Coordinates of C-alpha atoms and ligand atoms in Angstrom, one line a residue:
M85 CA 40.8 -11.0 -19.7
D86 CA 39.8 -10.0 -23.4
N87 CA 42.0 -12.9 -24.6
L88 CA 40.3 -15.2 -22.1
L89 CA 39.0 -17.4 -24.8
S90 CA 42.5 -17.4 -26.7
S91 CA 44.6 -19.5 -24.1
P92 CA 41.7 -20.4 -21.6
Q93 CA 43.6 -22.4 -18.9
V94 CA 46.1 -19.8 -18.1
D95 CA 44.0 -16.8 -18.2
I96 CA 41.1 -18.4 -16.2
K97 CA 43.6 -19.3 -13.4
E98 CA 44.7 -15.5 -13.5
F99 CA 41.3 -14.5 -13.5
L100 CA 40.3 -16.4 -10.6
R101 CA 43.6 -15.5 -8.6
P102 CA 42.2 -11.9 -7.2
V103 CA 38.8 -13.2 -7.4
L104 CA 39.4 -16.0 -4.9
F105 CA 42.5 -14.6 -3.2
G106 CA 44.0 -16.9 -0.7
L107 CA 43.3 -19.9 -2.7
A108 CA 46.4 -22.4 -2.7
E109 CA 48.0 -22.7 -6.2
E110 CA 47.0 -26.5 -6.3
D111 CA 43.2 -25.3 -5.6
L112 CA 43.5 -22.5 -8.3
D113 CA 44.9 -25.4 -10.7
E114 CA 41.9 -27.7 -9.8
L115 CA 39.2 -24.8 -10.2
S116 CA 40.4 -23.3 -13.4
Q117 CA 40.7 -26.8 -15.2
A118 CA 37.2 -27.5 -13.9
A119 CA 35.8 -24.1 -15.2
V120 CA 34.0 -23.7 -18.7
V121 CA 33.7 -20.2 -20.2
R122 CA 30.3 -19.6 -21.3
P123 CA 29.0 -16.5 -23.1
F124 CA 25.3 -15.4 -22.9
P125 CA 23.8 -12.8 -25.2
G126 CA 21.8 -9.9 -23.5
G127 CA 18.4 -11.1 -21.7
A128 CA 19.2 -14.8 -21.8
V129 CA 18.3 -16.9 -18.8
I130 CA 21.6 -18.2 -17.1
C131 CA 19.9 -20.2 -14.4
E132 CA 16.3 -20.6 -13.8
E133 CA 14.3 -20.3 -10.3
G134 CA 12.9 -23.9 -9.5
A135 CA 15.5 -25.8 -11.7
S136 CA 17.8 -28.2 -10.2
G137 CA 21.4 -26.4 -10.0
D138 CA 24.6 -28.4 -10.2
V139 CA 26.9 -25.7 -11.3
V140 CA 28.4 -22.5 -9.8
Y141 CA 29.1 -19.5 -11.8
I142 CA 31.7 -16.5 -11.5
I143 CA 30.8 -13.5 -13.7
V144 CA 33.8 -12.7 -16.0
R145 CA 32.3 -9.8 -18.1
G146 CA 29.2 -7.9 -18.1
R147 CA 26.4 -7.7 -15.5
V148 CA 23.6 -10.0 -14.4
E149 CA 20.2 -9.4 -12.7
I150 CA 19.0 -11.8 -9.9
V151 CA 15.0 -11.8 -10.0
K152 CA 12.3 -13.9 -8.1
R153 CA 8.9 -14.7 -9.0
M154 CA 6.1 -13.5 -6.8
D155 CA 2.8 -15.2 -6.0
D156 CA 0.9 -12.5 -8.1
G157 CA 3.2 -13.5 -11.2
S158 CA 5.1 -10.3 -11.1
E159 CA 9.1 -10.5 -10.6
R160 CA 10.9 -8.9 -7.9
H161 CA 14.4 -7.5 -8.6
L162 CA 16.9 -8.8 -6.0
Y163 CA 20.4 -7.6 -6.9
E164 CA 22.8 -7.0 -9.7
G165 CA 25.9 -9.1 -10.2
V166 CA 29.0 -7.5 -11.3
P167 CA 32.5 -9.2 -12.7
G168 CA 34.1 -11.2 -10.1
E169 CA 30.9 -12.0 -8.4
I170 CA 30.0 -15.8 -7.7
F171 CA 26.2 -16.9 -8.0
G172 CA 24.4 -20.3 -8.1
E173 CA 26.3 -21.4 -5.0
M174 CA 23.1 -21.7 -2.8
A175 CA 21.6 -24.3 -4.8
I176 CA 24.9 -26.2 -4.6
L177 CA 25.6 -25.6 -0.8
Q178 CA 22.0 -26.9 0.1
E179 CA 21.7 -29.5 -2.7
G180 CA 18.3 -27.9 -3.7
I181 CA 16.9 -25.9 -6.5
R182 CA 17.6 -22.6 -7.8
T183 CA 15.6 -20.1 -5.5
A184 CA 16.0 -17.1 -8.1
T185 CA 16.4 -16.6 -11.8
V186 CA 19.7 -15.0 -13.2
R187 CA 19.5 -13.2 -16.4
A188 CA 22.1 -11.5 -18.5
V189 CA 21.9 -7.7 -18.7
G190 CA 23.7 -7.2 -22.1
P191 CA 26.2 -9.6 -23.2
V192 CA 27.8 -11.7 -20.3
T193 CA 30.6 -14.1 -19.8
V194 CA 30.5 -16.5 -17.0
L195 CA 32.8 -19.4 -15.6
E196 CA 30.7 -22.6 -15.0
I197 CA 32.4 -24.8 -12.3
D198 CA 30.8 -28.3 -11.6
R199 CA 29.4 -28.8 -8.3
E200 CA 32.0 -31.8 -7.5
P201 CA 35.4 -29.8 -7.8
F202 CA 33.9 -26.5 -6.3
L203 CA 32.9 -28.4 -3.1
T204 CA 36.2 -30.4 -3.1
V205 CA 38.2 -27.1 -2.9
L206 CA 35.8 -25.6 -0.6
G207 CA 36.4 -28.3 1.7
R208 CA 40.2 -27.6 1.5
S209 CA 40.0 -23.9 1.6
P210 CA 38.5 -22.1 4.8
S211 CA 39.3 -18.8 2.9
L212 CA 36.9 -19.7 0.1
G213 CA 34.3 -20.9 2.8
V214 CA 34.5 -17.4 4.6
R215 CA 34.5 -15.4 1.2
I216 CA 31.2 -17.3 0.1
L217 CA 30.0 -16.6 3.7
V218 CA 30.7 -13.1 3.8
R219 CA 28.9 -12.7 0.5
L220 CA 25.9 -14.7 1.3
T221 CA 25.6 -12.6 4.7
A222 CA 25.7 -9.4 2.6
R223 CA 23.3 -10.5 0.4
L224 CA 20.9 -11.5 3.0
R225 CA 21.4 -8.2 4.9
D226 CA 20.6 -6.3 1.7
A227 CA 17.2 -8.4 1.0
D228 CA 16.5 -7.8 4.9
Q229 CA 16.9 -4.1 4.0
Q230 CA 14.9 -4.2 0.9
A231 CA 12.2 -6.0 2.8
I232 CA 12.2 -3.6 5.5
S233 CA 11.9 -0.6 3.2
E234 CA 9.3 -2.3 1.0
L235 CA 7.3 -3.0 4.4
Q236 CA 7.9 0.7 5.4
R237 CA 6.7 1.8 2.1
A238 CA 3.6 -0.4 2.1
N239 CA 3.0 0.6 5.5
E240 CA 3.2 4.3 4.8
A241 CA 0.6 3.6 1.7
L242 CA -1.7 1.7 4.0
T243 CA -1.6 4.6 6.4
R244 CA -2.1 7.2 3.8
A245 CA -5.3 5.2 2.5
L246 CA -6.6 4.8 6.1
R247 CA -6.4 8.6 6.4
Q248 CA -8.3 9.1 3.1
L249 CA -10.7 6.4 4.3
E250 CA -11.4 8.0 7.8
R251 CA -11.5 11.4 5.8
L252 CA -14.3 10.0 3.4
D253 CA -16.0 8.2 6.4
R254 CA -16.1 11.6 8.4
T255 CA -17.4 13.1 5.3
K256 CA -20.0 10.7 4.8
S257 CA -21.2 10.9 8.4
D258 CA -21.2 14.7 8.2
F259 CA -23.1 14.6 5.1
L260 CA -25.6 12.1 6.6
Q261 CA -26.1 14.4 9.4
V262 CA -26.6 17.8 7.7
A263 CA -29.0 16.3 4.9
A264 CA -30.9 14.5 7.6
H265 CA -31.3 17.6 9.7
E266 CA -32.2 19.8 6.8
L267 CA -34.6 17.6 5.5
R268 CA -36.1 16.9 8.8
T269 CA -37.4 20.5 9.3
P270 CA -39.6 20.6 6.2
V271 CA -40.7 17.1 6.7
A272 CA -41.9 18.0 10.3
A273 CA -43.7 21.3 8.8
L274 CA -45.4 19.0 6.2
M275 CA -46.3 16.6 9.1
G276 CA -47.9 19.2 10.8
Y277 CA -49.8 20.7 8.0
T278 CA -51.2 17.2 6.9
Q279 CA -52.2 16.6 10.5
M280 CA -54.2 19.8 10.5
M281 CA -55.7 18.7 7.2
Q282 CA -56.8 15.2 8.5
S283 CA -58.7 17.1 11.3
S284 CA -60.2 19.7 9.1
P285 CA -64.1 19.2 8.7
S286 CA -63.7 19.8 4.9
V287 CA -61.5 16.9 4.4
Q288 CA -63.3 14.7 6.9
R289 CA -66.6 15.3 4.7
V290 CA -65.1 14.0 1.6
P291 CA -64.1 10.2 2.3
E292 CA -61.6 10.0 -0.6
L293 CA -59.9 12.8 0.3
E294 CA -59.8 11.5 3.9
V295 CA -57.9 8.3 2.7
L296 CA -55.5 10.6 0.6
V297 CA -54.7 12.7 3.5
E298 CA -54.3 9.7 5.7
G299 CA -51.8 8.2 3.4
I300 CA -49.9 11.5 3.0
V301 CA -49.9 11.5 7.1
T302 CA -48.5 7.8 7.2
S303 CA -45.9 8.6 4.7
T304 CA -44.5 12.0 6.1
E305 CA -44.3 10.2 9.7
R306 CA -42.2 7.2 8.1
L307 CA -39.9 10.0 6.3
H308 CA -39.6 12.0 9.7
R309 CA -38.7 8.5 11.3
I310 CA -36.3 7.7 9.0
F311 CA -34.5 11.2 9.0
N312 CA -34.2 10.9 12.9
S313 CA -32.9 7.6 12.5
I314 CA -30.3 8.7 9.9
L315 CA -29.5 11.5 12.4
D316 CA -29.0 9.3 15.2
V317 CA -26.8 6.9 13.3
S318 CA -24.6 9.5 11.8
R319 CA -23.8 10.8 15.4
V320 CA -23.0 7.0 16.5
M321 CA -20.8 6.8 13.5
A322 CA -19.0 10.2 14.2
G323 CA -18.8 9.0 17.7
G324 CA -20.8 12.2 18.9
L325 CA -23.5 10.5 21.1
E326 CA -23.9 13.0 23.8
I327 CA -25.4 11.2 26.8
H328 CA -27.4 13.4 29.6
R329 CA -27.7 10.9 32.7
T330 CA -30.6 11.3 35.1
P331 CA -32.2 8.6 36.9
V332 CA -34.5 6.5 34.3
S333 CA -37.1 4.2 35.4
I334 CA -36.9 1.2 33.0
P335 CA -40.6 0.0 33.4
V336 CA -41.7 3.4 32.6
T337 CA -39.7 3.6 29.6
F338 CA -41.2 0.2 28.6
Q339 CA -44.8 1.5 29.2
S340 CA -44.1 4.5 26.5
V341 CA -42.7 2.1 24.3
R342 CA -45.8 -0.3 24.8
S343 CA -48.2 2.7 24.1
K344 CA -46.4 3.8 21.2
F345 CA -47.0 0.2 19.8
E346 CA -50.5 -0.7 21.4
Q347 CA -52.4 -0.4 18.3
S348 CA -50.2 -2.5 16.3
L349 CA -50.0 -5.4 18.8
E350 CA -53.6 -5.6 18.9
E351 CA -53.8 -5.4 15.1
R352 CA -51.4 -8.3 14.7
G353 CA -52.5 -10.3 17.5
L354 CA -49.3 -10.1 19.3
T355 CA -48.8 -10.1 23.4
L356 CA -46.2 -8.1 24.8
E357 CA -45.4 -9.2 28.3
L358 CA -43.1 -7.4 30.8
K359 CA -41.5 -9.4 33.5
G360 CA -39.2 -8.3 36.3
L361 CA -39.0 -4.5 35.2
R362 CA -40.6 -3.4 38.5
D363 CA -37.7 -4.7 40.7
L364 CA -35.0 -2.9 38.9
P365 CA -33.4 0.1 40.4
F366 CA -33.5 3.5 38.8
Y367 CA -30.9 3.5 36.0
P368 CA -28.6 6.6 35.6
G369 CA -28.7 7.0 31.8
D370 CA -30.1 9.1 28.9
P371 CA -34.0 8.6 29.1
E372 CA -34.6 9.7 25.4
M373 CA -31.5 7.5 24.2
L374 CA -32.7 4.4 26.4
Y375 CA -36.4 4.8 25.0
K376 CA -34.8 4.6 21.4
V377 CA -32.7 1.5 22.6
F378 CA -36.1 -0.4 23.6
Y379 CA -38.3 1.0 20.9
H380 CA -36.0 -0.3 18.3
L381 CA -35.8 -3.7 20.0
V382 CA -39.6 -4.0 20.4
N383 CA -40.1 -2.7 17.1
N384 CA -38.0 -5.3 15.3
A385 CA -39.4 -8.0 17.7
I386 CA -43.1 -7.0 16.1
K387 CA -41.6 -7.0 12.7
Y388 CA -40.2 -10.1 12.6
T389 CA -42.7 -12.0 14.7
P390 CA -46.0 -13.4 12.6
D391 CA -49.4 -12.6 14.0
E392 CA -50.3 -14.2 17.2
G393 CA -46.9 -14.3 18.1
R394 CA -45.3 -13.5 21.9
I395 CA -42.9 -10.8 22.7
T396 CA -41.4 -11.3 26.4
V397 CA -39.2 -8.4 28.0
I398 CA -37.3 -9.9 31.0
G399 CA -35.5 -7.2 33.3
R400 CA -32.9 -8.6 36.1
M401 CA -29.9 -7.6 38.1
V402 CA -26.8 -9.4 37.1
E403 CA -23.0 -9.4 38.2
V404 CA -20.9 -9.2 34.9
P405 CA -17.2 -9.8 35.1
D406 CA -15.6 -6.6 33.3
L407 CA -18.6 -4.4 33.9
G408 CA -19.6 -5.1 37.6
P409 CA -23.3 -4.9 38.6
C410 CA -25.6 -4.5 35.6
I411 CA -29.2 -4.2 34.6
E412 CA -30.2 -6.6 32.0
V413 CA -33.0 -6.4 29.9
A414 CA -33.8 -9.2 27.2
V415 CA -36.3 -9.0 24.6
E416 CA -37.5 -12.2 23.2
D417 CA -39.8 -13.0 20.3
T418 CA -41.1 -15.9 18.7
G419 CA -40.1 -14.8 15.4
I420 CA -38.4 -15.9 12.0
G421 CA -35.1 -16.2 14.0
I422 CA -31.7 -14.9 12.7
A423 CA -29.0 -17.1 10.9
P424 CA -25.9 -17.7 13.3
G425 CA -23.8 -15.9 10.6
D426 CA -25.9 -12.9 10.7
L427 CA -26.2 -12.5 14.4
E428 CA -23.3 -9.7 14.5
L429 CA -23.8 -8.4 11.2
V430 CA -27.3 -7.2 11.9
F431 CA -25.5 -4.4 14.0
E432 CA -24.0 -2.7 11.0
T433 CA -25.6 0.2 9.6
F434 CA -27.9 -0.5 6.7
Y435 CA -27.5 -4.1 7.1
R436 CA -30.7 -6.4 6.4
A437 CA -30.8 -10.1 6.9
E438 CA -32.9 -10.6 4.1
D439 CA -33.6 -9.3 0.6
V440 CA -34.8 -5.8 0.5
G441 CA -37.5 -6.8 -1.9
F442 CA -39.1 -8.8 1.0
H443 CA -40.0 -5.6 3.0
S444 CA -43.4 -4.0 2.8
S445 CA -43.4 -0.4 3.9
G446 CA -45.3 -0.6 7.0
R447 CA -43.6 0.1 10.3
T448 CA -44.9 -2.8 12.4
S449 CA -46.3 -5.2 9.7
F450 CA -44.7 -8.5 9.4
K451 CA -41.3 -8.1 7.8
G452 CA -42.1 -4.6 7.4
G453 CA -39.4 -2.2 5.7
G454 CA -36.8 -0.5 7.7
P455 CA -33.7 1.1 6.5
G456 CA -31.6 -1.2 8.5
L457 CA -30.4 1.4 11.1
G458 CA -32.2 0.3 14.2
L459 CA -29.9 -2.0 15.8
A460 CA -26.6 0.0 14.7
I461 CA -28.4 3.0 16.6
T462 CA -29.2 0.5 19.6
R463 CA -25.8 -0.5 19.8
G464 CA -24.2 2.9 19.6
V465 CA -26.7 4.1 22.5
V466 CA -25.9 1.2 24.6
Q467 CA -22.0 1.5 24.0
A468 CA -22.1 5.0 24.7
H469 CA -23.6 3.8 28.3
G470 CA -20.9 1.6 28.7
G471 CA -22.8 -1.4 28.3
R472 CA -23.1 -4.1 25.7
I473 CA -25.7 -5.8 23.3
W474 CA -25.9 -9.0 21.7
G475 CA -28.2 -11.2 19.7
E476 CA -29.3 -14.7 20.1
S477 CA -30.9 -17.2 18.1
P478 CA -31.3 -20.9 17.2
G479 CA -31.4 -19.9 13.6
Y480 CA -33.6 -18.3 10.9
D481 CA -36.8 -20.2 9.8
E482 CA -39.7 -18.5 8.7
E483 CA -41.9 -21.9 9.3
A484 CA -40.8 -23.2 12.4
C485 CA -40.2 -19.5 13.9
P486 CA -37.4 -20.6 16.4
G487 CA -37.5 -16.9 17.7
S488 CA -34.7 -14.3 18.6
Q489 CA -33.7 -12.5 21.8
F490 CA -31.6 -9.2 22.2
V491 CA -29.9 -9.0 25.3
V492 CA -28.7 -5.5 26.8
Q493 CA -26.4 -5.1 29.8
L494 CA -26.0 -1.6 31.5
P495 CA -23.6 -1.2 34.2
L496 CA -24.7 1.1 37.1
V497 CA -22.0 3.5 37.1
Ligands
ADP299 P1 -34.4 -2.7 10.1 O1 -34.9 -1.5 9.8 O2 -34.2 -3.5 8.9 O3 -35.2 -3.4 11.1 P2 -32.4 -3.1 12.2 O4 -31.0 -2.6 12.1 O5 -33.3 -2.9 13.1 O6 -32.9 -2.4 10.9 O7 -32.1 -4.5 12.0 C1 -31.3 -5.4 11.1 C2 -31.7 -6.5 10.5 O8 -31.6 -7.5 11.7 C3 -33.3 -6.4 10.1 O9 -33.5 -6.4 8.9 C4 -33.5 -8.1 10.3 O10 -33.3 -8.9 9.3 C5 -32.8 -8.6 11.3 N1 -33.4 -8.5 13.0 C6 -33.4 -7.5 13.6 N2 -34.3 -7.9 14.9 C7 -34.8 -9.2 14.7 C8 -35.4 -10.2 15.0 N3 -36.1 -9.7 16.4 N4 -35.8 -11.2 14.9 C9 -35.4 -11.5 13.3 N5 -34.4 -10.7 12.6 C10 -34.1 -9.3 13.2

């Protein structure tokens, strides 16, 4: 083959004979007459992805690499061609464009055969057709295998990343739980001492001191509430909410919630109306946890409703397709409402629909601050009871105040 270029036609025919074995003598003659010997230096592009192609190539000497451009601009190596191999036939058969780029790996010599003679011989020679078919099938199979291996590798990498994320997530909720637990104890002590100071006559005698102590009491109570919420949410996140079921009276639970907020309701001129709760049966649930659900819902209704607004709690029995008979409690308000895109997001931990900067620090003041944990805890508790909770609102509008309602359904087990 080294003297290929010295007596081209004879040598090309002799080169093609074993490569395309089974071809009739006249077909070999026709192809070798149509073939042009073409040398390429290493790294040269022999045919380019996206270009139209009307020649087919057979490698005489050297090796080529076939690569494909990916969407991210990188190149994917498909396979390597060695002497005797045909490439570029796909574009000819499909009358289309090149689907890959072929590049010389070191110096390469190829035979170029035009589309017309190649198709004519192909039409006459079933053996050439079968040969090409076998080669294409093998290539497709290789590509399949390669894609499957890549998918497997990507899948393994994703699984590893997921495991790591799960581990980190566990570490995060463990940290939250331990930190909140450890910090809650000294804060509880601080709260006790400052309350004692508040009732001490020596403090009560000095009005300036009284104001200062009042400030410390309010702040430590707030800290205590936040640590409690962090503890609750870390349990929800870790899936470790323990439910101790006993018969719970929903109207009594709401009375406790109301008395907790009595002063704030009065200060803000808000009315809290309870409807239908007395007709509900006792619910087999965790009283402390259910108190938290309704506490957070009423607290939010107070926080996001301007002064003089109305909060209505409606209880009723409903039959829910997947849950069976349920106690349903809806907490409605005449507040600022929630944008449709936020109705699900508000249940995420630490999520606030608005800018954090808008929040003041009061527990029940209008748009008063909160760490964004209430609804995450609420959903966790409701789901631990096998129930569901969702929010509804015509939209967010601080002027028109279209209101929101949060609906809780708890199945009677
Ligand atoms: P936060 O401590 O911030 O109140 P929540 O988890 O209880 O946290 O609520 C998340 C966000 O959902 C709130 O910051 C608020 O933007 C929105 N939200 C909750 N309840 C209401 C409501 N009744 N009306 C309007 N917005 C609400």
